[in-house]
Short mmCIF file of C-alpha atoms in Angstrom, two decimals:
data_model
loop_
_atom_site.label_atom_id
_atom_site.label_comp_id
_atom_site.label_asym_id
_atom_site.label_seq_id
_atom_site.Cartn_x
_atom_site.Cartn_y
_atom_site.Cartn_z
CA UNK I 230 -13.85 -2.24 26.58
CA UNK I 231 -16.57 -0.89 24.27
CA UNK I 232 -16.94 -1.14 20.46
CA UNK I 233 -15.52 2.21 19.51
CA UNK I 234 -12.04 1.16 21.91
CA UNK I 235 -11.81 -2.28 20.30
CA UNK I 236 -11.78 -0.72 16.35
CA UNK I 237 -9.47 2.10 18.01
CA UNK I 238 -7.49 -0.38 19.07
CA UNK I 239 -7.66 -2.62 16.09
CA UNK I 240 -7.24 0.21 13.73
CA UNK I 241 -3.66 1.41 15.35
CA UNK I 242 -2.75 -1.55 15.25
CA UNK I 243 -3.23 -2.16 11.44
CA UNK I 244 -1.70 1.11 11.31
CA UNK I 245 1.51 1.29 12.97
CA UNK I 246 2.17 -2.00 11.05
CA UNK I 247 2.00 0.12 7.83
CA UNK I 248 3.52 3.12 9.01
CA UNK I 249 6.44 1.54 10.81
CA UNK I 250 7.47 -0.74 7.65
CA UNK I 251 6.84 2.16 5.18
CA UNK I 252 9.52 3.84 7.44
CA UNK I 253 11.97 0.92 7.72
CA UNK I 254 11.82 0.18 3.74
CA UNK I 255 12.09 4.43 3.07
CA UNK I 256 15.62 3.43 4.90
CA UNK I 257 16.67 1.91 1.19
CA UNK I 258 16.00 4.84 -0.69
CA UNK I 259 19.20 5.05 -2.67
CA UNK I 260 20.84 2.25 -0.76
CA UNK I 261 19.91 -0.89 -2.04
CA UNK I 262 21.80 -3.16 -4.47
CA UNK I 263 20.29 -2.24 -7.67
CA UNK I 264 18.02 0.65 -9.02
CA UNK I 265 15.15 -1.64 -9.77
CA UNK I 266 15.20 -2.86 -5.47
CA UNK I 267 15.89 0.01 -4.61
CA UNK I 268 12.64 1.73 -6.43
CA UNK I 269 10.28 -1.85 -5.32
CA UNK I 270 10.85 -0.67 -1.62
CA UNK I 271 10.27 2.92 -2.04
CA UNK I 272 7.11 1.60 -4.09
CA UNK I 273 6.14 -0.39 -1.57
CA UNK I 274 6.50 1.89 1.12
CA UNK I 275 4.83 4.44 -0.36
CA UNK I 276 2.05 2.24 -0.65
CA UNK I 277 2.50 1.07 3.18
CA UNK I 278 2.76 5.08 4.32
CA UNK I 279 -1.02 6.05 2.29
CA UNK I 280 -1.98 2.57 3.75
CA UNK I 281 -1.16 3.68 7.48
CA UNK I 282 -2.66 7.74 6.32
CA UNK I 283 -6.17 6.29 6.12
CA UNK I 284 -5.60 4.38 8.98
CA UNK I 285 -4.54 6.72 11.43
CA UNK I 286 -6.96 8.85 10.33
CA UNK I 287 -10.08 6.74 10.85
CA UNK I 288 -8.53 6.20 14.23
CA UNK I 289 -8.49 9.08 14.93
CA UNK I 290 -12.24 9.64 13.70
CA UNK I 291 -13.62 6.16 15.85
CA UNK I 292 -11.16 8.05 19.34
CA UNK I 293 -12.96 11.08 18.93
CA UNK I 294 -10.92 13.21 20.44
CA UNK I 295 -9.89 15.40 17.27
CA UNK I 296 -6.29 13.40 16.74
CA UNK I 297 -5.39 13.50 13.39
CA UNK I 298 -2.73 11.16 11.45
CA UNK I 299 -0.17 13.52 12.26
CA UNK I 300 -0.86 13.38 15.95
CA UNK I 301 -1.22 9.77 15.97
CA UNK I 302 2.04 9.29 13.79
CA UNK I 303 3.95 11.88 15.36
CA UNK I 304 3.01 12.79 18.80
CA UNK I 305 2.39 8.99 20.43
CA UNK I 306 5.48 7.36 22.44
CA UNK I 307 7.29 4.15 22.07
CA UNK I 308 4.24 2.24 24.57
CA UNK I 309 1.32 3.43 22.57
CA UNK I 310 2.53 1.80 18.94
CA UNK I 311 0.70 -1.47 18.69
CA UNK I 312 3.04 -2.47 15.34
CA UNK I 313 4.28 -6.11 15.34
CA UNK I 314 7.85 -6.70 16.42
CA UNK I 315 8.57 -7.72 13.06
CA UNK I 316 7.91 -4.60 11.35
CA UNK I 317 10.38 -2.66 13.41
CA UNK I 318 12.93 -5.36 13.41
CA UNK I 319 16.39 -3.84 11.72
CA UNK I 320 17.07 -3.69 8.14
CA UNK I 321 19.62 -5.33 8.14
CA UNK I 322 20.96 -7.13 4.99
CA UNK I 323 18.67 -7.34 1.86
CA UNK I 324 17.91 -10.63 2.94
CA UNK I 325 16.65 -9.81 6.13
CA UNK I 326 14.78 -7.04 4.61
CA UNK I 327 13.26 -9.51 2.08
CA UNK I 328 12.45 -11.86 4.53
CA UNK I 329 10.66 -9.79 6.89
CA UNK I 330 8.46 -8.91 4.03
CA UNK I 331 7.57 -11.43 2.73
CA UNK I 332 6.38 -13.18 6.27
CA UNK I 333 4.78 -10.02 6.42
CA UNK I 334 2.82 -9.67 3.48
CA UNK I 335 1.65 -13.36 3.64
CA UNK I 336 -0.05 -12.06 7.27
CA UNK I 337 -1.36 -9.47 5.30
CA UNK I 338 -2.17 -10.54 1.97
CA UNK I 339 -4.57 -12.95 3.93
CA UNK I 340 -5.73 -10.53 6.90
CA UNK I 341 -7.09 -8.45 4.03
CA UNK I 342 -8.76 -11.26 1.98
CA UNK I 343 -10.75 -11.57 5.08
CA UNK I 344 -11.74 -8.35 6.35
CA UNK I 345 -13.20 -7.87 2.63
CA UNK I 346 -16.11 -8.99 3.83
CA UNK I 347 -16.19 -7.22 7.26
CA UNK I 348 -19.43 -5.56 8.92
CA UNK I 349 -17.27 -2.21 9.38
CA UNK I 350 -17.73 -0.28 6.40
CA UNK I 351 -14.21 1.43 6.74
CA UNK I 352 -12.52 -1.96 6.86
CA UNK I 353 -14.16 -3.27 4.18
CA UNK I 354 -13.51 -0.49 1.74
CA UNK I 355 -9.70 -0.26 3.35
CA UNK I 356 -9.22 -3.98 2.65
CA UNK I 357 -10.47 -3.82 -1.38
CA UNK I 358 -8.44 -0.73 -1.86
CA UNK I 359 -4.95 -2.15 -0.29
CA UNK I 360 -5.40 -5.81 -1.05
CA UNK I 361 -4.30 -4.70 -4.53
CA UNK I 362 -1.37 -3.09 -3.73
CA UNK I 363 -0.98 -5.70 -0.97
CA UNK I 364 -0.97 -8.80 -4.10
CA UNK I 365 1.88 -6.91 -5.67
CA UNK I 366 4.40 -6.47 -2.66
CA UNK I 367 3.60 -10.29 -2.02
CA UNK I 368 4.61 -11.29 -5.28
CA UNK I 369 7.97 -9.08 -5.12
CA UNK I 370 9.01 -10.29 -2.03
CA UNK I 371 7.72 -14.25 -2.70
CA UNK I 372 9.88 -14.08 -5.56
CA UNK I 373 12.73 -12.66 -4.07
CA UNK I 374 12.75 -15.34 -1.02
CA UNK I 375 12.76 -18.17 -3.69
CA UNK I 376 14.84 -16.85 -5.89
CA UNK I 377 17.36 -16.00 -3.04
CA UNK I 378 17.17 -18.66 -0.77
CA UNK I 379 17.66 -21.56 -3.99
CA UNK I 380 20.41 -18.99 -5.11
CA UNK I 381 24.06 -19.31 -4.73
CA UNK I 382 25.51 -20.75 -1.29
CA UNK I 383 26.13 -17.49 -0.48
CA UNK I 384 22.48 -15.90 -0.86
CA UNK I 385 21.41 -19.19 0.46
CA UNK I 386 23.00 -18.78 3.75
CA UNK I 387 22.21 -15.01 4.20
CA UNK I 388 18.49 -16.20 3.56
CA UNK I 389 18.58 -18.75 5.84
CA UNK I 390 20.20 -16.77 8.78
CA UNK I 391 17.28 -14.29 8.02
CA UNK I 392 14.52 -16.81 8.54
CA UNK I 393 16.44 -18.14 11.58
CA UNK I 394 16.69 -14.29 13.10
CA UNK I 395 13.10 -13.28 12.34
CA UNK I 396 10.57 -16.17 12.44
CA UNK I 397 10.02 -16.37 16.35
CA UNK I 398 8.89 -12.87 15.36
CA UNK I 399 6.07 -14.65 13.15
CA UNK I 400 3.87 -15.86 16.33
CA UNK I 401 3.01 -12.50 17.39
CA UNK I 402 1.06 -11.68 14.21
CA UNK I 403 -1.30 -13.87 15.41
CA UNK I 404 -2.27 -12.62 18.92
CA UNK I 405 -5.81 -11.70 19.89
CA UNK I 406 -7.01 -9.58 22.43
CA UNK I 407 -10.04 -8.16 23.71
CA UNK I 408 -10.43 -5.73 20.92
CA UNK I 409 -10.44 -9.11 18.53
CA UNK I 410 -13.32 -10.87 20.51
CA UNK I 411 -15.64 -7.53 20.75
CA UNK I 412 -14.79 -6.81 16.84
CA UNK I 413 -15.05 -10.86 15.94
CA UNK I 414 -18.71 -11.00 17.52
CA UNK I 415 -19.51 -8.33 15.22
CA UNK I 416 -18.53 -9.68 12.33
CA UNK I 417 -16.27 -7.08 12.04
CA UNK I 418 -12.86 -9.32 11.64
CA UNK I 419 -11.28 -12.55 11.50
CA UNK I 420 -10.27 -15.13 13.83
CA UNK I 421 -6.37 -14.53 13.46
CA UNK I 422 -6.30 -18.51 14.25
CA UNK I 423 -7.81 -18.87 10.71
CA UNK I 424 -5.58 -16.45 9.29
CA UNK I 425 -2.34 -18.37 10.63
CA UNK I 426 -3.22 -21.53 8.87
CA UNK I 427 -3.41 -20.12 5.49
CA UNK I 428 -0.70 -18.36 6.26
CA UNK I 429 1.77 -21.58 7.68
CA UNK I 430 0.68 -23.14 4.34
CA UNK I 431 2.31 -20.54 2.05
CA UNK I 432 5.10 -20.35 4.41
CA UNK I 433 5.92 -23.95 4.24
CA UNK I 434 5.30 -24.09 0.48
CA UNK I 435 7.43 -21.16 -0.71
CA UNK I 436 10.23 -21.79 1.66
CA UNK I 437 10.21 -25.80 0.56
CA UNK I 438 10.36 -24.25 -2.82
CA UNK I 439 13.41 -21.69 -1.70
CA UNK I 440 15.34 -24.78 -0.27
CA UNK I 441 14.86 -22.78 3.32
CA UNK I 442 13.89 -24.70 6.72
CA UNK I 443 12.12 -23.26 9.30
CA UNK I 444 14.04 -23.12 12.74
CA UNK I 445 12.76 -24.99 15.22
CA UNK I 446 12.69 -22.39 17.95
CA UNK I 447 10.85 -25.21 20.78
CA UNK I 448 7.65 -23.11 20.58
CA UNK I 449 8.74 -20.15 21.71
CA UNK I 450 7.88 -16.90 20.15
CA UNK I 451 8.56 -13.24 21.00
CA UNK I 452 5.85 -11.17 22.25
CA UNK I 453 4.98 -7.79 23.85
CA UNK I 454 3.78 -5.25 21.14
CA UNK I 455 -0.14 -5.51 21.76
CA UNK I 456 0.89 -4.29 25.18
CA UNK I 457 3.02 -1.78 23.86
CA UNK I 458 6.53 -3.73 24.96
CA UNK I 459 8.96 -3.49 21.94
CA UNK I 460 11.94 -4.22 20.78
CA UNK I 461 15.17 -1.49 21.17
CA UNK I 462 14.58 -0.98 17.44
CA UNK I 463 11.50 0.81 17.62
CA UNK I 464 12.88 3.53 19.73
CA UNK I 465 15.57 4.46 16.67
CA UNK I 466 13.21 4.61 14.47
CA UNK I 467 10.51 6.91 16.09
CA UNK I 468 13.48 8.95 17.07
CA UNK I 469 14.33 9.62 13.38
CA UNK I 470 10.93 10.10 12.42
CA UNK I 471 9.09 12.32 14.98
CA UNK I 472 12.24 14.54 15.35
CA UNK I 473 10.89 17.18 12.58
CA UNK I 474 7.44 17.00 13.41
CA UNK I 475 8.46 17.81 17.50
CA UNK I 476 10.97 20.42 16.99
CA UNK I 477 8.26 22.19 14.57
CA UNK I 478 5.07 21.17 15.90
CA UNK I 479 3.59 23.65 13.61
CA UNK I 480 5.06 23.01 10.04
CA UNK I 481 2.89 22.39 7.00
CA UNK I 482 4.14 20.54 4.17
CA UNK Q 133 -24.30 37.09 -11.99
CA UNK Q 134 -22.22 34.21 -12.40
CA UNK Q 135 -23.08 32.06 -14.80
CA UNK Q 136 -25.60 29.02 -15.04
CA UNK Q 137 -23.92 25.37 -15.04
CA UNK Q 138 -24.23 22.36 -15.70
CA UNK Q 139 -23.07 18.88 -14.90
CA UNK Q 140 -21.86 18.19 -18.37
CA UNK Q 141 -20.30 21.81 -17.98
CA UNK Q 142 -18.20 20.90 -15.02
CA UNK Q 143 -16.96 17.61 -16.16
CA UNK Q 144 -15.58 19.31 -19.39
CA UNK Q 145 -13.89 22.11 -17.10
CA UNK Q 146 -12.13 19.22 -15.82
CA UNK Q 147 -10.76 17.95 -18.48
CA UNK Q 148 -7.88 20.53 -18.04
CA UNK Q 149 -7.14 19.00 -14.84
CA UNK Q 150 -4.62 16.25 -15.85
CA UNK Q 151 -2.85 13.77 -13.74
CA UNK Q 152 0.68 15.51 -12.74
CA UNK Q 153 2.54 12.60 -13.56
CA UNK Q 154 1.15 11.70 -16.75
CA UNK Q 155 0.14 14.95 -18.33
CA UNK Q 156 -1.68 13.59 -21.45
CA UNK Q 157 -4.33 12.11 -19.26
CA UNK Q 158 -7.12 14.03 -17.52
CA UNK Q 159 -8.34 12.72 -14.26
CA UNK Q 160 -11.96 11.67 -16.31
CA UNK Q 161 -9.59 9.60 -18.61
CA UNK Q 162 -8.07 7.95 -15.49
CA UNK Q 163 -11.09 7.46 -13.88
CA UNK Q 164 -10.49 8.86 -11.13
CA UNK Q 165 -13.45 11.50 -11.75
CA UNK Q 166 -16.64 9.55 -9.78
CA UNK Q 167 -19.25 12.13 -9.64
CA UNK Q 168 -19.98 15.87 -9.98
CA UNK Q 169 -23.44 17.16 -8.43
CA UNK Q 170 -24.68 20.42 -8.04
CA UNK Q 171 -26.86 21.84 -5.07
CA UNK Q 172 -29.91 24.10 -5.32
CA UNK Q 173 -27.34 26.68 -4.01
CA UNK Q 174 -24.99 26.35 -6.69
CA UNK Q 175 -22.41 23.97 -4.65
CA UNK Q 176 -20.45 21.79 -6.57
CA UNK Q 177 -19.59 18.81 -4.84
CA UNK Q 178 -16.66 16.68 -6.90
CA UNK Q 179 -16.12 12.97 -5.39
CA UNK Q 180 -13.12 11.64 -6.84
CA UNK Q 181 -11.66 8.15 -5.85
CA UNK Q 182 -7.75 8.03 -5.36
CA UNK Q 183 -5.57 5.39 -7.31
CA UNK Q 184 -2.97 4.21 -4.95
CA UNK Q 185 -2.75 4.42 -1.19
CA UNK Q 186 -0.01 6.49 -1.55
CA UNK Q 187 0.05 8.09 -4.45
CA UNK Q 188 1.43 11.40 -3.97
CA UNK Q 189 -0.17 12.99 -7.25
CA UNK Q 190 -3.38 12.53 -5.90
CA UNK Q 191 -3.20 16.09 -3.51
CA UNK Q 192 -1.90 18.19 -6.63
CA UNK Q 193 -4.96 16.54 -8.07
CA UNK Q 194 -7.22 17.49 -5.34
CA UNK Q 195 -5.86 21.01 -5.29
CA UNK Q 196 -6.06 21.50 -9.08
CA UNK Q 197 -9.72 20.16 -9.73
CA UNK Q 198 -10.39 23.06 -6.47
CA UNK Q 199 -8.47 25.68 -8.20
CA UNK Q 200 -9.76 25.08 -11.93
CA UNK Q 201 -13.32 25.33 -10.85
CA UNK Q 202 -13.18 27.92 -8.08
CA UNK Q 203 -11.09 30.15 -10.92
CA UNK Q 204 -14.09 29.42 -12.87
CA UNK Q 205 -16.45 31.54 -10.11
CA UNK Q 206 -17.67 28.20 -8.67
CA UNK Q 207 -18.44 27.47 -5.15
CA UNK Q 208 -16.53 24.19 -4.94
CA UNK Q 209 -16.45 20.96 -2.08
CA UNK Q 210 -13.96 17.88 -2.79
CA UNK Q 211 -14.86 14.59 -1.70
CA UNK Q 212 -12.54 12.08 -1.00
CA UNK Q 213 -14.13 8.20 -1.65
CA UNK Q 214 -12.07 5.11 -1.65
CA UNK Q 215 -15.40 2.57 -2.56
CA UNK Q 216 -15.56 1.35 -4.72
CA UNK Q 217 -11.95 0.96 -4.96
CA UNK Q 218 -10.32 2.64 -8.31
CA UNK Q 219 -9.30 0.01 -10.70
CA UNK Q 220 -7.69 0.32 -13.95
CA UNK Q 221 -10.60 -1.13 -15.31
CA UNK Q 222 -12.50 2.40 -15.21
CA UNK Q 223 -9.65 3.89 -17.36
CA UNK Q 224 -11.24 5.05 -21.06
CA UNK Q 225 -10.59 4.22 -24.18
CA UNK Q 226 -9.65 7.26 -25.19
CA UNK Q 227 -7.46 7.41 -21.89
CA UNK Q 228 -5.95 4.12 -23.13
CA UNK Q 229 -4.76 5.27 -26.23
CA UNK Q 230 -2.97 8.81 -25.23
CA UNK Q 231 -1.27 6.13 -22.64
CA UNK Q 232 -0.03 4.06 -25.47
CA UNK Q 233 0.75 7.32 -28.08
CA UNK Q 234 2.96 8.86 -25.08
CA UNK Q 235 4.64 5.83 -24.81
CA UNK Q 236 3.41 3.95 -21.68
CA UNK Q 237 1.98 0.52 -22.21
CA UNK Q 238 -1.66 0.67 -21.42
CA UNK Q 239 -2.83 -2.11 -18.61
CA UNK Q 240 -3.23 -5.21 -20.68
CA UNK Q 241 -5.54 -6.93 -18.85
CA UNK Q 242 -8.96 -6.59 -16.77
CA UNK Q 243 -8.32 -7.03 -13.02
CA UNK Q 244 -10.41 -10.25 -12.95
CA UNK Q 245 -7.12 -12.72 -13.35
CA UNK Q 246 -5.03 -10.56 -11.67
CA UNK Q 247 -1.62 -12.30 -11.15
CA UNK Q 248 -1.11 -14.44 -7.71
CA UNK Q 249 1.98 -16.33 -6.35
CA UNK Q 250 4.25 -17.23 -8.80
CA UNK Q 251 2.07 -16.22 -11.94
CA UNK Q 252 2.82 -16.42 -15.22
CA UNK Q 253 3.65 -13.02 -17.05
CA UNK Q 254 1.08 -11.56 -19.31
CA UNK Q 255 1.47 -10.02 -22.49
CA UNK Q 256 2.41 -6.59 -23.10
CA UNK Q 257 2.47 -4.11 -25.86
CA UNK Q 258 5.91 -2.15 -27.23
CA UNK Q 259 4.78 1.11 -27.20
CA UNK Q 260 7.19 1.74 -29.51
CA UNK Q 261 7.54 -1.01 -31.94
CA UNK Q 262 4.24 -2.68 -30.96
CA UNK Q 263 6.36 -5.93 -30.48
CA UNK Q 264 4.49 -8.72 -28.40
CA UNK Q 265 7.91 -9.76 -27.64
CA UNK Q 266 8.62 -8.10 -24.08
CA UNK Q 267 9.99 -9.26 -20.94
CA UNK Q 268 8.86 -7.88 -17.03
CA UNK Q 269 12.24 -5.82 -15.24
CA UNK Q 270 10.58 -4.80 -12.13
CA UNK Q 271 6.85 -4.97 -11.23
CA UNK Q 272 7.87 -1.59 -9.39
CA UNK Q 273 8.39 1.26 -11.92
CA UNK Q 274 9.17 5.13 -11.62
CA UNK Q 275 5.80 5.46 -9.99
CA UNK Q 276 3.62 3.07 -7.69
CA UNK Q 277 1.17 2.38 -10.85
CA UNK Q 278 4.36 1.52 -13.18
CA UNK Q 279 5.73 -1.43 -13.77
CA UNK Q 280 9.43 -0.98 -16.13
CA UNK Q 281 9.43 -3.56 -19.34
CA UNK Q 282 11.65 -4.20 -21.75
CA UNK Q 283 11.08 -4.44 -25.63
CA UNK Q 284 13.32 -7.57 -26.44
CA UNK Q 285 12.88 -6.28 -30.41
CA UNK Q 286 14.03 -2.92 -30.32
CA UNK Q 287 15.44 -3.50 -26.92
CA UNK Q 288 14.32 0.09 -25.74
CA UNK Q 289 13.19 -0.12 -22.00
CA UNK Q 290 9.55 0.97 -21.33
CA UNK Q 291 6.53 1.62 -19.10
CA UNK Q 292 3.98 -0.31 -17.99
CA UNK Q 293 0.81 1.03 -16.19
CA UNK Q 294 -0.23 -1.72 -14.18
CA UNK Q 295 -3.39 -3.48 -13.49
CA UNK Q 296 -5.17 -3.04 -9.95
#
């Protein structure tokens, strides 16, 4: 694998992660259980969806084979998205919603912290543009888990069987591949192991603090997605969003 | 013969181009206006930095500072930079207080202490009634730089551009 493959590779997989979350939290629009929700995840996917513009396009730049976002968005199947499992897991209640986030953004809040300093110019300048945005969707979704989970019994439970569903999705985040080593020698990004323990300690803190346990799932944790094996979610979801863009291959906005 | 201009020229022609969402403010007010250079040819090149990721403003912006100069007889090139990342730190004064007179509470704070996990909330500005006495609704306003306040004085709900 050379250079230019690993930051491909690296790069799609930062992206999907955007572009696939930005989709599921776009599923809210008008849906959630207040205005003020239901404009935070439209916020934040906006956010996610400019995040995952600049990074398929730089992709597409370091392939160099003329793919633009669209093409990369639009015109890859379900084996060539590199997005964690989490990302694409379902919607389903607020809670799950919230909680997926928020083990999300902790991933990323500190994946970004590090590649501030990273040799690659494009990462660098990514990660001190969308670490900003990236502080404010932690915060939201922090808040939300704590202010949930030590809720009623109600919102405690539905919290709780969110963390139980979704954190043998967490492991996965963590995964390193080739593309990691080639990039890590070059300064170019973290050691994901790093990553994992700052993350574990703002898990362990905010869900103490939420009156949430973690599950004890006997070490095991799902995996597949840096090979390209998802769940059955992702399919959905590409379905509903590269529909347009295949039936008209040729419309502008 | 068109005629001769300057870099002082072109940054007051764009001062007509103002940000779509918040019409009082021109995209040198916001910042968002890096650099302007002109080539021995007579090609101005405009770098401009965009504010959020996904701020969907920022192509009517692009398209507008194009169209105001090129309807102007210019030869024109937009660049696209995202370093230095924009903060609300490069907003002006001036840009500050049309913010405030329109009725959106200007960012109260440099980015330097910018809130983390659990933070406390920070003081900001009625536009209104210039009460100190306001409480956070959502951190996520009508637009991804907005956060929605409340005035707990004269109770009237209000905007809040947010620091990045």
């Amino acid at each position: 694998m050379t250079k230019e493959e690993a930051l491909y590779e690296y790069l799609i997989r930062l992206g999907d992660n955007a572009l696939i979350l930005g989709q599921r939290l776009g599923e809210w629009c008008g849906h959630a259980h207040q205005l003020e929700s239901d404009i935070a995840m439209t916020n934040v996917s906006l956010d996610l969806i400019g995040q995952a513009r600049m990074l398929l396009t730089e992709a597409g730049v370091v392939e160099g084979k003329g793919r633009t976002e669209d093409d990369l968005a639009f015109h890859r199947n379900e084996f060539d998205f590199r997005n964690n499992l989490l990302v694409e897991m379902a919607n389903g209640d607020f809670a799950q919603t919230i909680t997926r986030q928020f083990f999300f953004d902790g991933f990323y809040y500190h994946l970004l912290q590090a590649l501030k300093t990273s040799k690659s110019e494009f990462l660098q300048a990514f990660a001190l543009k969308s670490i900003k945005e990236v502080t404010y969707h932690r915060e939201l979704s922090a808040d939300f888990v704590v202010r949930l989970g030590d809720g009623t019994e109600v919102s405690h439970d539905k919290m709780q069987n969110a963390v139980d569903l979704l954190w043998e999705y967490t492991g996965e985040l963590f995964e390193m591949t080739e593309a990691d080593e080639i990039l890590m020698a070059e300064g170019m990004v973290p050691d994901l192991n790093e990553i994992k323990a700052l993350w574990e300690k703002d898990m362990i803190a905010a869900l103490e603090k939420a009156t949430l346990s973690i599950p004890d799932t006997k070490g095991y944790m799902a995996s597949g997605s840096r090979k390209g094996n998802h769940t059955e979610y992702l399919g959905y979801i590409l379905a509903e969003m590269q529909y347009y863009p295949r039936m008209m291959p040729d419309a502008k906005w | 013969m068109p005629v001769e201009r300057t870099i002082e020229n072109i940054y007051t022609l764009l001062e007509d181009v103002k940000d779509p969402e918040i019409p009082v403010l021109s995209v040198r007010d916001l910042g968002i206006l890096r650099d302007v250079t002109i080539s021995p040819e007579g090609k101005v090149a405009v770098t401009i930095t965009p504010t959020y990721s996904g701020c969907p403003a920022m192509d009517t912006i692009e398209r507008e500072v194009k169209e105001k100069l090129i309807g102007e007889g210019l030869d024109v090139e937009v660049i696209t930079k995202i370093s230095p990342a924009w903060t609300t730190d490069w907003m002006t004064e001036e840009g500050r207080q049309k913010l405030e007179d329109y009725g959106i509470a200007p960012p109260a704070e440099t980015t330097a202490d910018k809130a983390s996990l659990f933070a406390k909330a920070k003081v900001v500005r009625c536009p209104r009634c210039k009460s100190e006495e306001t409480s956070l609704i959502s951190q996520f306003g009508s637009t991804a730089c907005k956060a929605l306040y409340r005035c707990d004085d004269c109770l009237e709900t209000f905007d809040y551009f947010k620091c990045i």
